[in-house]
Short mmCIF file of C-alpha atoms in Angstrom, two decimals:
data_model
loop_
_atom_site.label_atom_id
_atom_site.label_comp_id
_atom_site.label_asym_id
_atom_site.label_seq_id
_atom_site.Cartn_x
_atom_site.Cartn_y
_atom_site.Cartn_z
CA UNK Z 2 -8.75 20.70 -5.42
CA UNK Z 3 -5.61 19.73 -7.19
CA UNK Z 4 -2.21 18.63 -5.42
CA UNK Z 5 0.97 16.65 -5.96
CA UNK Z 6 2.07 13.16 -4.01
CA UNK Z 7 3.90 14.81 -1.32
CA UNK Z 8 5.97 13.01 1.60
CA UNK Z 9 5.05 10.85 4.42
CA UNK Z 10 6.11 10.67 7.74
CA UNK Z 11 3.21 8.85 8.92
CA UNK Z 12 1.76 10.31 12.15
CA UNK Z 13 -1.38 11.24 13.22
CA UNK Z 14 -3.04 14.22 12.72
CA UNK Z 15 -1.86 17.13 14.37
CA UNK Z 16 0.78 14.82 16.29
CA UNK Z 17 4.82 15.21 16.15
CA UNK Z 18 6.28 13.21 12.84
CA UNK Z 19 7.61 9.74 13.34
CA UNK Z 20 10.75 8.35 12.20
CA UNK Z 21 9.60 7.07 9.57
CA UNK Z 22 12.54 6.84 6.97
CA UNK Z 23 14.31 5.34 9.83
CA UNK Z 24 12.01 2.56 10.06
CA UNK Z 25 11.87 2.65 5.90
CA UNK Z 26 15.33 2.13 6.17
CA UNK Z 27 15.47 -1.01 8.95
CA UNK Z 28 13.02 -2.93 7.06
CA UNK Z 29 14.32 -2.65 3.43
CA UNK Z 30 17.26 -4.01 5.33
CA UNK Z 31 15.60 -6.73 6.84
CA UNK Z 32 13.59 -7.61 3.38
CA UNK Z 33 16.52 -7.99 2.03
CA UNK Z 34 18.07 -10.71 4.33
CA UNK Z 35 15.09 -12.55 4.20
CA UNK Z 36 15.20 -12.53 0.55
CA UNK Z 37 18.75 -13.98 0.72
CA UNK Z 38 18.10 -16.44 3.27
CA UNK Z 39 15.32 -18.17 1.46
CA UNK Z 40 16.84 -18.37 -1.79
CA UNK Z 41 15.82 -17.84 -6.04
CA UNK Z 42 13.88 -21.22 -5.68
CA UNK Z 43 10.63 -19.89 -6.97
CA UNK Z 44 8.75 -20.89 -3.49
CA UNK Z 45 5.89 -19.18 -1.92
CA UNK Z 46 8.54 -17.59 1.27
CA UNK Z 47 10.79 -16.28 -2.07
CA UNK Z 48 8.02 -14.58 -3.57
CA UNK Z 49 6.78 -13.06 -0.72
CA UNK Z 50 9.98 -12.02 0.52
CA UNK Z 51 10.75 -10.22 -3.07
CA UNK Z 52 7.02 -8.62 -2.56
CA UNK Z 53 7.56 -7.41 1.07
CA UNK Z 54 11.21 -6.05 0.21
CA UNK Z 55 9.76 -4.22 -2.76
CA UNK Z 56 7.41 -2.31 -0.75
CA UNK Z 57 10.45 -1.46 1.93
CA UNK Z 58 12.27 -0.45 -0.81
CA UNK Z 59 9.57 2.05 -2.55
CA UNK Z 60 8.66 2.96 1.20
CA UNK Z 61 11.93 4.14 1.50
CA UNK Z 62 12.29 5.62 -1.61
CA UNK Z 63 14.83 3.37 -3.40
CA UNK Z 64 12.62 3.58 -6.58
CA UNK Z 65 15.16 1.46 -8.53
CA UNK Z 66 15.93 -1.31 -6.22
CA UNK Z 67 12.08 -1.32 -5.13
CA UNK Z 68 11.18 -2.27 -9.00
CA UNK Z 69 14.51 -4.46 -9.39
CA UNK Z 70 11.94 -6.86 -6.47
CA UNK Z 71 9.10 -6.40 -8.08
CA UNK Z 72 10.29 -7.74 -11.09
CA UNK Z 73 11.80 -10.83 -9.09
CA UNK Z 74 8.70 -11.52 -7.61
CA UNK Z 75 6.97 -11.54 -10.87
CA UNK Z 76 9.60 -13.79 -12.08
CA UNK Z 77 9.06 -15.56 -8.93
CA UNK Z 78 5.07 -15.80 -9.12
CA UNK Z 79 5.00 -17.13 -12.77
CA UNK Z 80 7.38 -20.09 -11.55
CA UNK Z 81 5.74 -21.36 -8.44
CA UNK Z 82 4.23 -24.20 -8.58
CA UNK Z 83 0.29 -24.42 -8.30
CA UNK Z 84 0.69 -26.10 -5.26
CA UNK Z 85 2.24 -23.30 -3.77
CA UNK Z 86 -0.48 -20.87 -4.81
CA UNK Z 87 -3.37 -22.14 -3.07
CA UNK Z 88 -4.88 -19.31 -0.54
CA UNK Z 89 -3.32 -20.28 3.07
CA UNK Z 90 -1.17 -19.14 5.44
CA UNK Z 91 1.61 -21.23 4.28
CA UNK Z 92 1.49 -20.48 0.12
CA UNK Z 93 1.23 -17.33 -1.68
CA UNK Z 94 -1.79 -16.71 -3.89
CA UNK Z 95 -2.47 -14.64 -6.08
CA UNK Z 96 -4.66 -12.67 -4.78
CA UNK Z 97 -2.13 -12.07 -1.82
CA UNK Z 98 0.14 -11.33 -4.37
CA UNK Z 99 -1.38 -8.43 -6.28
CA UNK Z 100 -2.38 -6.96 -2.90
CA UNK Z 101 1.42 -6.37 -1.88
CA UNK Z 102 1.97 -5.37 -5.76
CA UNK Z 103 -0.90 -2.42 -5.21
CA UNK Z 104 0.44 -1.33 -2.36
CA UNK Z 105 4.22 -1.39 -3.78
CA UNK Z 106 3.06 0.27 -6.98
CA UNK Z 107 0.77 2.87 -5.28
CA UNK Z 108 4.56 3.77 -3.10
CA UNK Z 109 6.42 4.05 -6.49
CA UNK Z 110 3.05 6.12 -7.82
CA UNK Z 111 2.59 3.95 -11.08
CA UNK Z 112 -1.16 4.42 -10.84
CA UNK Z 113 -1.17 2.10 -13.83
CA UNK Z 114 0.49 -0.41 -12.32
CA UNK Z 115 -1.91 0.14 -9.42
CA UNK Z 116 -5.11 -0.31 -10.77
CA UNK Z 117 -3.88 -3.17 -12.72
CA UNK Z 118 -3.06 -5.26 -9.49
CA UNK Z 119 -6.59 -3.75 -7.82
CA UNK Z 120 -8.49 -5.02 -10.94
CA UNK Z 121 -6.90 -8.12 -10.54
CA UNK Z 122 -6.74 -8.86 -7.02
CA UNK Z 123 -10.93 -8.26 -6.85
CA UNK Z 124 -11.43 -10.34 -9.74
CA UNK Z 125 -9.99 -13.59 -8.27
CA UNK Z 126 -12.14 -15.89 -7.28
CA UNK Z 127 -10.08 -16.31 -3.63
CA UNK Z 128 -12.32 -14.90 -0.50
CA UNK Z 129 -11.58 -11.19 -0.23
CA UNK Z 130 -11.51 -10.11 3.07
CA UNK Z 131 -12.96 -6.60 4.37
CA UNK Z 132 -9.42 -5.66 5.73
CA UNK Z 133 -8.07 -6.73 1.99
CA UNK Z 134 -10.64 -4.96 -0.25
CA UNK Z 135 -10.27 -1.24 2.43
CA UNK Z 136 -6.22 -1.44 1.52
CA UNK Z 137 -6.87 -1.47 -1.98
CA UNK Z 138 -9.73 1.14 -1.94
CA UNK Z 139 -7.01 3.09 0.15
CA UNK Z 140 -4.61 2.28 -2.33
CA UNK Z 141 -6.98 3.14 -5.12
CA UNK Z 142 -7.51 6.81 -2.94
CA UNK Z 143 -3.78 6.90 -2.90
CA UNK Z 144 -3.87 6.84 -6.48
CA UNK Z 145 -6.36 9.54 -7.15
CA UNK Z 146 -4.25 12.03 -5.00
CA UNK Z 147 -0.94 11.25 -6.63
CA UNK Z 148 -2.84 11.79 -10.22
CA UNK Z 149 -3.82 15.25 -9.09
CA UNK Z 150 -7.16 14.55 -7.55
CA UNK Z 151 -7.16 15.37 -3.69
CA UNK Z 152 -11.01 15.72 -3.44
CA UNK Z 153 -11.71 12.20 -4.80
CA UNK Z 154 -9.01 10.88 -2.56
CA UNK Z 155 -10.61 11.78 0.78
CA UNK Z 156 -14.23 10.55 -0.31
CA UNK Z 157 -13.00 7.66 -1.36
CA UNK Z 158 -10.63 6.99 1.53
CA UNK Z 159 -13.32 8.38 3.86
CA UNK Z 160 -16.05 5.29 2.39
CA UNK Z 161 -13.81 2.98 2.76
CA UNK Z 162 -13.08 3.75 6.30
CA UNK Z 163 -16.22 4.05 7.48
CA UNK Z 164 -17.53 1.09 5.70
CA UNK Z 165 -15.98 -1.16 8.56
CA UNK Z 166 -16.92 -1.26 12.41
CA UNK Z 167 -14.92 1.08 14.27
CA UNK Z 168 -12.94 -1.87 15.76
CA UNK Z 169 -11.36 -2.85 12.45
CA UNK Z 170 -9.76 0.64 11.86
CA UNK Z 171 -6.48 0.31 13.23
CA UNK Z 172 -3.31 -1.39 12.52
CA UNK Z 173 -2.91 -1.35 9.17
CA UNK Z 174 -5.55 0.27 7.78
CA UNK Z 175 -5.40 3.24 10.19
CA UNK Z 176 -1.35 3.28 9.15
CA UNK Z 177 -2.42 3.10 5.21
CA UNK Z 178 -4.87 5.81 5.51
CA UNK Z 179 -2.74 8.20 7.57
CA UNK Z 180 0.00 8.10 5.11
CA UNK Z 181 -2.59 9.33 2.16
CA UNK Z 182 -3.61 12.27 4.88
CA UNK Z 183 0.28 12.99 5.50
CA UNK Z 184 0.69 13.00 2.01
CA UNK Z 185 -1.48 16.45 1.52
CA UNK Z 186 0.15 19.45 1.52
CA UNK Z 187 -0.75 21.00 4.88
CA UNK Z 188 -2.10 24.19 2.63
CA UNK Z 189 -5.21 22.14 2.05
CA UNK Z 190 -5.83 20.51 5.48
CA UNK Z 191 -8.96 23.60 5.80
CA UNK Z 192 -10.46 22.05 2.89
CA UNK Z 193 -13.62 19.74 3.98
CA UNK Z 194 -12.96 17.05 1.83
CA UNK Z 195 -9.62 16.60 4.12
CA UNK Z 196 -11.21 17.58 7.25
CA UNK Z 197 -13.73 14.56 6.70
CA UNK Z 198 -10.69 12.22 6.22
CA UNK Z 199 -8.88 14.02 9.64
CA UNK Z 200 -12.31 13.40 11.25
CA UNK Z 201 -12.68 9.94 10.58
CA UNK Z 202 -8.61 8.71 11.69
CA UNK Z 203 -9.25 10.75 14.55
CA UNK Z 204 -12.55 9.29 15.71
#
């Protein structure tokens, strides 16, 4: 089964769509204050501000102003000090940091990119959390449907899923995997691999 990275409007199955690009739209906005208001000191609240607004930005589909932030929070990254990249909820490691890169990539569909930040974000020593390592698998499944490969996508979307208690499959995770589902042209919804992945968000 073979299909192209097709739009999101992030609802659930068989509901009515969201406003999505609405809500695209409000928080690229908001990104972008926050970016302002902290400043170009390279700081951990900078470079996750640049991170955050690049995702808004690929989200909604400002492809050049999304990679314009991810190239100031690269900047960013390589200037903060080492005190600021310890792995708390008041620095920015790197782990955290390739995590929003993944998902901001995956958006803009450099796969590359992608599985560049994946590599890297499992490979650091920091604790990995389950929620952490499901985003990028989703990511990764992401990937595989924008590079043509639908099948793959729901397996692997579909493991990751039900590799965590039913509990932990909401919030973001449930949003992350509903946009690769909303992403498939609805011409291949009848196909099992996508029913499994329709069976699982619905559960």
């Amino acid at each position: 089964m073979r299909s192209r990275y097709g739009p999101v409007n992030g609802r659930r199955p068989g509901a009515q769509p969201a406003r999505g690009w609405c809500r695209s739209t409000t928080a690229a906005e908001l990104a972008e204050q926050v970016r302002q208001a902290v400043g170009a000191r390279p700081t951990a609240a900078a470079v996750l501000a640049a991170a955050v607004a690049a995702r808004a930005y690929a989200l909604n589909r400002q492809s050049e102003q999304a990679r314009a932030a991810l190239t100031a929070a690269g900047a960013l990254m390589n200037r903060l000090p080492e005190s600021g990249r310890s792995d708390t909820w008041l620095t920015y490691g790197e782990q955290k940091h390739h995590v929003h890169l993944s998902h901001a990539f995956t958006t803009l569909g450099d796969t590359r990119r992608t599985r560049e930040s994946q590599q890297r974000a499992l490979e650091l020593p920091a604790s990995t959390s389950s929620m952490t390592r499901t985003l990028l698998h989703i990511d990764a499944a992401a990937c595989s449907h924008h590079d043509g490969d639908t099948q793959q996508a729901c397996h692997r979307a579909v493991a990751a899923l039900t590799a965590l208690p039913d509990s932990y499959r909401t919030g973001l995770v449930q949003r992350r995997a509903l946009d690769l589902y909303e992403a498939i042209p609805a011409q291949h919804h009848r196909e099992r691999a996508v029913g499994e992945l329709r069976d699982v968000l619905a559960a």
